[in-house]
Coordinates of C-alpha atoms in Angstrom, one line a residue:
X1 CA -21.1 -14.7 -4.0
X2 CA -23.4 -11.6 -4.1
X3 CA -20.5 -9.2 -3.9
X4 CA -22.3 -6.3 -2.0
X5 CA -23.3 -8.6 0.8
X6 CA -20.0 -10.5 0.9
X7 CA -18.1 -7.2 1.1
X8 CA -20.3 -5.9 3.8
X9 CA -20.0 -9.1 5.8
X10 CA -16.3 -9.5 5.5
X11 CA -15.6 -5.8 6.2
X12 CA -17.6 -5.9 9.4
X13 CA -16.6 -9.5 10.6
X14 CA -14.8 -10.0 13.8
X15 CA -14.0 -13.0 16.0
X16 CA -16.0 -11.4 18.8
X17 CA -19.1 -11.3 16.6
X18 CA -18.6 -14.9 15.5
X19 CA -18.3 -16.0 19.2
X20 CA -21.4 -14.1 20.1
X21 CA -23.3 -15.6 17.2
X22 CA -22.3 -19.2 18.3
X23 CA -23.5 -18.4 21.8
X24 CA -26.8 -17.1 20.6
X25 CA -27.2 -20.0 18.1
X26 CA -26.7 -22.5 20.9
X27 CA -28.7 -20.7 23.7
X28 CA -31.3 -23.0 25.3
X29 CA -30.0 -26.2 23.6
X30 CA -27.3 -28.7 24.3
X31 CA -23.8 -27.8 22.8
X32 CA -23.7 -28.2 19.0
X33 CA -21.0 -30.9 18.3
X34 CA -20.3 -29.9 14.7
X35 CA -18.6 -26.9 13.3
X36 CA -20.8 -24.0 12.2
X37 CA -19.0 -21.8 9.7
X38 CA -18.2 -18.1 10.2
X39 CA -20.4 -17.0 7.3
X40 CA -23.5 -17.8 5.3
X41 CA -23.4 -18.1 1.6
X42 CA -24.9 -15.3 -0.4
X43 CA -26.5 -17.1 -3.4
X44 CA -26.8 -14.9 -6.6
X45 CA -30.0 -15.1 -8.6
X46 CA -28.5 -16.8 -11.6
X47 CA -27.1 -19.6 -9.5
X48 CA -30.3 -19.9 -7.6
X49 CA -32.2 -20.4 -10.9
X50 CA -29.8 -23.1 -12.0
X51 CA -30.2 -24.9 -8.7
X52 CA -34.0 -24.8 -9.1
X53 CA -33.7 -26.1 -12.7
X54 CA -31.3 -28.9 -11.6
X55 CA -33.6 -30.0 -8.9
X56 CA -36.6 -30.0 -11.2
X57 CA -34.8 -32.3 -13.6
X58 CA -34.1 -34.8 -10.8
X59 CA -37.7 -34.8 -9.6
X60 CA -38.9 -35.6 -13.1
X61 CA -37.0 -38.9 -12.8
X62 CA -38.3 -39.6 -9.3
X63 CA -41.9 -39.1 -10.5
X64 CA -41.6 -41.4 -13.4
X65 CA -44.1 -44.3 -13.2
X66 CA -41.3 -46.9 -13.4
X67 CA -39.0 -45.3 -10.8
X68 CA -39.6 -48.0 -8.2
X69 CA -38.9 -50.6 -10.9
X70 CA -35.6 -48.8 -11.8
X71 CA -34.5 -48.7 -8.2
X72 CA -35.7 -52.1 -6.9
X73 CA -32.1 -53.3 -6.7
X74 CA -31.2 -50.4 -4.3
X75 CA -32.9 -51.7 -1.2
X76 CA -30.8 -54.4 0.6
X77 CA -32.9 -57.5 1.3
X78 CA -31.9 -57.5 4.9
X79 CA -33.2 -53.9 5.4
X80 CA -36.3 -54.0 3.4
X81 CA -39.2 -52.6 5.4
X82 CA -42.8 -53.5 4.7
X83 CA -45.6 -51.2 3.6
X84 CA -43.6 -48.8 1.5
X85 CA -45.7 -45.7 0.4
X86 CA -45.8 -44.1 -3.0
X87 CA -43.2 -41.3 -2.5
X88 CA -40.7 -40.0 0.1
X89 CA -41.7 -37.1 2.3
X90 CA -38.3 -35.5 2.0
X91 CA -35.8 -35.0 -0.8
X92 CA -32.4 -33.5 -0.5
X93 CA -30.0 -32.9 -3.4
X94 CA -26.4 -31.8 -2.8
X95 CA -24.7 -29.7 -5.4
X96 CA -21.1 -28.6 -5.6
X97 CA -20.6 -25.0 -6.7
X98 CA -18.4 -25.2 -9.8
X99 CA -17.4 -22.9 -12.8
X100 CA -18.3 -23.6 -16.4
X101 CA -16.0 -22.9 -19.4
X102 CA -17.5 -19.4 -19.7
X103 CA -16.6 -18.6 -16.1
X104 CA -20.2 -18.8 -14.7
X105 CA -21.0 -20.6 -11.5
X106 CA -23.0 -23.8 -12.0
X107 CA -24.3 -26.5 -9.7
X108 CA -23.0 -30.1 -10.1
X109 CA -24.9 -33.0 -8.4
X110 CA -22.8 -34.7 -5.7
X111 CA -25.3 -36.7 -3.7
X112 CA -29.0 -37.2 -3.2
X113 CA -31.2 -38.7 -0.5
X114 CA -34.9 -39.5 0.1
X115 CA -34.3 -38.9 3.8
X116 CA -34.7 -36.0 6.3
X117 CA -32.0 -33.4 6.8
X118 CA -31.8 -30.4 9.2
X119 CA -35.2 -29.0 8.4
X120 CA -35.6 -27.4 11.8
X121 CA -32.1 -26.1 12.4
X122 CA -31.6 -24.4 9.0
X123 CA -34.3 -21.9 9.6
X124 CA -33.0 -21.2 13.1
X125 CA -29.4 -20.9 11.7
X126 CA -30.4 -18.3 9.1
X127 CA -32.3 -16.2 11.6
X128 CA -29.3 -16.2 13.9
X129 CA -26.9 -15.2 11.1
X130 CA -29.2 -12.3 10.1
X131 CA -29.7 -11.1 13.7
X132 CA -26.1 -11.4 14.9
X133 CA -24.4 -10.0 11.7
X134 CA -27.0 -7.3 11.0
X135 CA -27.9 -8.7 7.6
X136 CA -30.9 -7.2 5.6
X137 CA -34.4 -8.5 6.0
X138 CA -34.7 -9.2 2.3
X139 CA -32.2 -12.1 2.6
X140 CA -33.8 -15.5 3.2
X141 CA -32.8 -19.2 3.2
X142 CA -36.3 -20.0 1.8
X143 CA -37.1 -20.4 -1.9
X144 CA -39.8 -18.4 -3.9
X145 CA -43.3 -18.9 -2.6
X146 CA -42.2 -20.0 0.8
X147 CA -42.0 -17.8 3.9
X148 CA -41.4 -18.7 7.6
X149 CA -44.9 -19.3 8.8
X150 CA -45.9 -21.3 5.7
X151 CA -42.7 -23.4 6.0
X152 CA -43.5 -24.3 9.6
X153 CA -47.1 -25.2 8.7
X154 CA -45.9 -27.3 5.8
X155 CA -43.4 -29.1 8.1
X156 CA -46.2 -29.8 10.5
X157 CA -48.4 -31.2 7.7
X158 CA -45.7 -33.5 6.4
X159 CA -44.5 -34.8 9.8
X160 CA -47.7 -34.9 11.8
X161 CA -50.1 -35.9 9.0
X162 CA -53.5 -36.4 10.6
X163 CA -52.0 -37.2 14.0
X164 CA -51.7 -35.3 17.2
X165 CA -48.2 -34.2 18.2
X166 CA -48.0 -36.7 21.1
X167 CA -48.8 -39.5 18.7
X168 CA -45.7 -38.7 16.6
X169 CA -42.1 -39.2 17.6
X170 CA -38.8 -38.2 16.0
X171 CA -36.7 -41.5 16.4
X172 CA -33.0 -42.3 16.1
X173 CA -30.8 -44.9 17.7
X174 CA -29.6 -42.7 20.6
X175 CA -31.5 -39.6 19.7
X176 CA -30.4 -37.0 22.3
X177 CA -26.7 -37.9 21.7
X178 CA -26.7 -37.7 17.9
X179 CA -24.4 -35.1 16.3
X180 CA -27.5 -33.6 14.6
X181 CA -29.6 -33.5 17.9
X182 CA -29.8 -29.7 17.7
X183 CA -32.1 -30.2 14.8
X184 CA -34.2 -32.7 16.8
X185 CA -34.7 -30.2 19.6
X186 CA -35.6 -27.3 17.3
X187 CA -38.0 -29.5 15.4
X188 CA -39.6 -30.5 18.7
X189 CA -39.9 -26.8 19.6
X190 CA -41.7 -26.1 16.3
X191 CA -44.0 -29.2 16.3
X192 CA -44.4 -30.4 19.9
X193 CA -43.5 -34.0 19.0
X194 CA -41.5 -36.5 21.2
X195 CA -37.8 -37.2 20.7
X196 CA -37.3 -40.9 21.3
X197 CA -34.4 -43.3 21.1
X198 CA -35.0 -46.6 19.6
X199 CA -35.0 -48.3 23.0
X200 CA -37.7 -45.9 24.3
X201 CA -40.2 -47.6 22.1
X202 CA -41.9 -51.0 22.8
X203 CA -44.2 -53.3 20.8
X204 CA -47.5 -54.9 21.8
X205 CA -49.0 -56.9 19.0
X206 CA -48.3 -54.9 15.9
X207 CA -48.6 -51.5 17.7
X208 CA -45.8 -49.3 19.1
X209 CA -45.9 -47.4 22.3
X210 CA -43.7 -45.2 24.6
X211 CA -44.0 -44.4 28.3
X212 CA -44.8 -40.9 29.3
X213 CA -44.6 -40.9 33.0
X214 CA -47.4 -43.2 34.2
X215 CA -49.1 -43.1 30.8
X216 CA -48.6 -45.6 28.0
X217 CA -49.0 -43.8 24.7
X218 CA -49.5 -45.4 21.4
X219 CA -47.4 -44.1 18.5
X220 CA -49.1 -43.7 15.1
X221 CA -46.3 -42.0 13.1
X222 CA -42.5 -42.1 13.3
X223 CA -40.4 -39.2 12.0
X224 CA -37.6 -41.5 11.1
X225 CA -34.0 -40.3 11.5
X226 CA -32.5 -43.8 11.9
X227 CA -30.0 -44.8 9.2
X228 CA -29.7 -48.5 9.0
X229 CA -26.1 -48.3 8.0
X230 CA -25.4 -47.0 11.5
X231 CA -26.7 -50.2 13.1
X232 CA -25.5 -52.8 10.6
X233 CA -23.2 -54.3 13.2
X234 CA -25.6 -53.6 16.1
X235 CA -28.8 -55.4 15.2
X236 CA -29.0 -56.4 18.9
X237 CA -30.5 -52.9 19.5
X238 CA -33.8 -54.2 18.1
X239 CA -34.1 -57.0 20.7
X240 CA -35.4 -54.8 23.6
X241 CA -37.8 -52.7 21.5
X242 CA -39.0 -53.5 18.0
X243 CA -37.6 -54.4 14.6
X244 CA -38.6 -51.9 11.9
X245 CA -38.5 -54.8 9.3
X246 CA -41.5 -56.5 10.9
X247 CA -45.1 -55.9 9.9
X248 CA -46.2 -53.0 12.2
X249 CA -49.2 -50.7 12.5
X250 CA -47.2 -47.5 12.1
X251 CA -46.8 -44.7 9.5
X252 CA -43.2 -43.8 8.5
X253 CA -42.1 -40.3 7.7
X254 CA -40.3 -41.0 5.5
X255 CA -40.4 -44.8 4.9
X256 CA -36.9 -46.3 5.4
X257 CA -36.8 -47.8 1.9
X258 CA -36.6 -44.3 0.3
X259 CA -33.2 -43.8 1.9
X260 CA -31.9 -46.4 -0.5
X261 CA -34.0 -45.7 -3.6
X262 CA -33.0 -42.0 -3.8
X263 CA -29.3 -42.2 -3.2
X264 CA -26.1 -42.7 -5.2
X265 CA -27.9 -45.6 -6.7
X266 CA -30.1 -43.1 -8.6
X267 CA -27.3 -41.1 -10.2
X268 CA -26.5 -43.4 -13.2
X269 CA -30.1 -42.9 -14.4
X270 CA -29.7 -39.1 -14.5
X271 CA -28.6 -37.5 -17.7
X272 CA -28.2 -33.7 -17.3
X273 CA -25.8 -30.9 -17.6
X274 CA -26.0 -30.6 -13.8
X275 CA -25.1 -34.3 -13.2
X276 CA -21.5 -35.6 -13.6
X277 CA -21.1 -38.8 -15.6
X278 CA -21.9 -41.8 -13.3
X279 CA -22.2 -45.5 -13.9
X280 CA -22.5 -48.7 -11.9
X281 CA -19.1 -50.4 -11.6
X282 CA -20.8 -53.6 -12.7
X283 CA -21.6 -51.9 -16.1
X284 CA -18.0 -50.7 -16.7
X285 CA -16.7 -52.2 -19.9
X286 CA -13.4 -50.4 -20.2
X287 CA -11.5 -48.7 -17.4
X288 CA -11.1 -45.0 -18.3
X289 CA -7.5 -44.0 -19.1
X290 CA -8.0 -40.8 -17.1
X291 CA -9.0 -42.5 -13.8
X292 CA -7.5 -39.5 -11.9
X293 CA -10.7 -37.6 -13.1
X294 CA -13.0 -40.1 -11.3
X295 CA -14.1 -41.0 -7.8
X296 CA -15.2 -44.5 -6.7
X297 CA -18.1 -44.5 -4.3
X298 CA -19.8 -47.4 -2.3
X299 CA -23.6 -47.3 -2.7
X300 CA -24.4 -48.1 0.8
X301 CA -22.5 -45.6 3.0
X302 CA -22.9 -42.1 4.2
X303 CA -20.9 -39.0 5.2
X304 CA -18.2 -39.8 2.7
X305 CA -17.2 -43.1 4.2
X306 CA -15.5 -45.5 1.9
X307 CA -15.1 -43.0 -1.0
X308 CA -11.9 -43.4 -2.9
X309 CA -10.9 -40.0 -4.3
X310 CA -7.6 -40.8 -6.1
X311 CA -8.7 -43.9 -8.0
X312 CA -6.2 -46.4 -9.3
X313 CA -6.8 -49.5 -11.5
X314 CA -6.0 -51.8 -8.6
X315 CA -8.8 -50.1 -6.6
X316 CA -11.3 -51.2 -9.2
X317 CA -9.7 -54.7 -9.5
X318 CA -10.0 -55.2 -5.8
X319 CA -13.8 -54.5 -5.6
X320 CA -15.5 -57.9 -4.9
X321 CA -19.1 -56.5 -5.3
X322 CA -19.1 -54.2 -8.3
X323 CA -22.9 -54.0 -8.2
X324 CA -22.6 -52.0 -5.0
X325 CA -20.2 -49.3 -6.3
X326 CA -20.4 -46.4 -8.8
X327 CA -17.7 -44.7 -10.7
X328 CA -18.4 -41.0 -11.0
X329 CA -16.5 -38.2 -12.8
X330 CA -14.9 -35.8 -10.4
X331 CA -16.5 -32.5 -9.8
X332 CA -14.1 -29.5 -9.5
X333 CA -15.4 -27.2 -6.9
X334 CA -14.8 -23.5 -7.5
X335 CA -13.5 -21.6 -4.3
X336 CA -16.3 -19.1 -4.9
X337 CA -17.0 -18.0 -1.3
X338 CA -14.5 -15.2 -0.4
X339 CA -13.2 -15.6 3.1
X340 CA -11.0 -12.9 4.7
X341 CA -7.9 -14.0 2.9
X342 CA -8.8 -16.5 0.1
X343 CA -11.6 -18.5 -1.6
X344 CA -13.5 -21.4 0.0
X345 CA -15.4 -24.2 -1.7
X346 CA -19.1 -24.6 -1.2
X347 CA -21.8 -27.2 -1.5
X348 CA -25.5 -26.4 -1.4
X349 CA -28.2 -28.8 -0.5
X350 CA -31.7 -28.3 -1.8
X351 CA -34.3 -29.5 0.7
X352 CA -37.9 -30.4 -0.4
X353 CA -41.0 -31.3 1.5
X354 CA -43.4 -33.7 -0.1
X355 CA -46.8 -33.9 1.7
X356 CA -49.1 -36.9 1.4
X357 CA -51.3 -36.5 -1.7
X358 CA -49.3 -33.4 -2.7
X359 CA -46.3 -32.4 -4.8
X360 CA -42.7 -31.9 -3.8
X361 CA -42.0 -28.3 -2.7
X362 CA -38.5 -26.8 -2.7
X363 CA -38.4 -25.0 0.7
X364 CA -35.0 -24.3 2.2
X365 CA -31.3 -25.1 1.8
X366 CA -28.3 -26.2 3.7
X367 CA -24.7 -25.2 2.7
X368 CA -21.3 -26.5 3.7
X369 CA -17.9 -24.8 3.3
X370 CA -14.7 -26.7 2.7
X371 CA -11.0 -26.2 2.1
X372 CA -10.2 -29.9 2.1
X373 CA -10.3 -32.6 -0.7
X374 CA -13.9 -33.3 0.2
X375 CA -16.8 -31.6 1.9
X376 CA -16.9 -33.2 5.4
X377 CA -15.6 -32.9 8.9
X378 CA -12.7 -35.4 8.5
X379 CA -11.3 -33.4 5.6
X380 CA -11.5 -30.0 7.2
X381 CA -10.0 -30.3 10.6
X382 CA -8.0 -27.3 11.8
X383 CA -9.4 -25.0 9.1
X384 CA -11.4 -21.8 9.7
X385 CA -14.3 -20.5 7.5
X386 CA -15.5 -24.1 7.0
X387 CA -18.4 -26.2 8.2
X388 CA -22.2 -26.1 8.2
X389 CA -23.9 -23.0 7.1
X390 CA -26.9 -21.8 5.0
X391 CA -27.5 -20.0 1.7
X392 CA -29.2 -16.7 1.8
X393 CA -31.0 -15.4 -1.3
X394 CA -32.6 -12.1 -2.2
X395 CA -36.4 -12.1 -2.0

C-alpha cells in the first residue's frame, strides 16, 4: 500500500526469489503446512494510525470494570475453568482493510480473541521477507516504542512470569503436529520452554508434571494453545493426563476463559466507526430487509467454521439456539494490495501483550491475503499471492 515499496517489490519479484524465501523461512524447522504469501503488506502511516486508534477503542471496553459481568454468558458452563485471573495476557484484533466513501483506506473489525497468536513466527517471518527481498532496514512489523530485543524480553516476561523456562510449557492437543507448530518451535527457540502435547502432562494431587528423561519436572505455568472447540467431541483425551476444568495448582497464560470472553461475543457491545453493526440473534426484533448485506456467525467456532456468508431468512428461522449466534453487517474488503496483475484483499491482526500487573502493549501484527469470499485457507485454494504474511511499517 506504500507505493514506493510496493513498486520496488513487484518490479524485482521472481518465483525463484519466492522459492528461496520459503526455503530460508523453513530452514531448521519442520515443513510449514500453511501457505505463506509471496509478499508482505506495506502499511501506510495513516492506516497504521487508524488501526492503533481502533485497537485503543476496543481496549477501553475490555478494561471497563463491568466487562466480566457483560461477558459472563460467553463462557460455556461445560468449559468453565477455575481460578480465572483479572485480564488476558494476549489480545488479537482482526481488521479487514476497506475503503471509506472518500476513498481512504480504513480498518473494519472482523474478529477478536483473548488468545495467543503467532507471536514468535511473525517476527521471524518479517526478518526473512526483509532479508530475502532486500527490503530497507527502516521497515518493521513492530509498532512504535517496540523493537526486536524489547519485544523478545516482553514475550519472556508475559509467558514465563516469575518461573524458570523448564517450569513453563507451551501446550496443545498434539502440539508438534498442529498447523501452527512453526510458531511453537520459534517460541521455544526464543524462550527455552518445553513444547508438550496434552498427553505429555500428568497430575499428582493438584500439581502437574512432565517427564524429562529420568527426571519428573513440576509445571508451574502453561502457555495455553489448546482451543476447547477442537476437543469438544474428544473429551476422552483428558482421561490419561489431566482435565483443565479441575482445581489445579497451575498458572495459565492465558487463562482459557478469556478465549470466550473476548471473541465474537464481545462485538455487539462495541460502538465505533471501526466496528460493523453486530447484534446477538436472540435480540433481533425484525429481520433486515437487506439480509444480503449481513453475515451470520456462530459464537463458538473458529477459523470461519459455520459462518453463513449469503444469509437468507430461512437460515435465521432454522437457528435453534439464537443466543449462540450473531448477525453482523458485511465488511467490503478493498483489494488494496497490488499483486503483479491485480488487487488482493487484506486483513491485518493487531497483536498485544499484557503482562501481569501491567498494561496491554500493541507489539506486532499478522496479515492475511485473500482472493476468495472470506479470508481463510478453504476459500483461497489454487490462488497465488494469498495466505499468511505480515505488515511492514516505516519506523
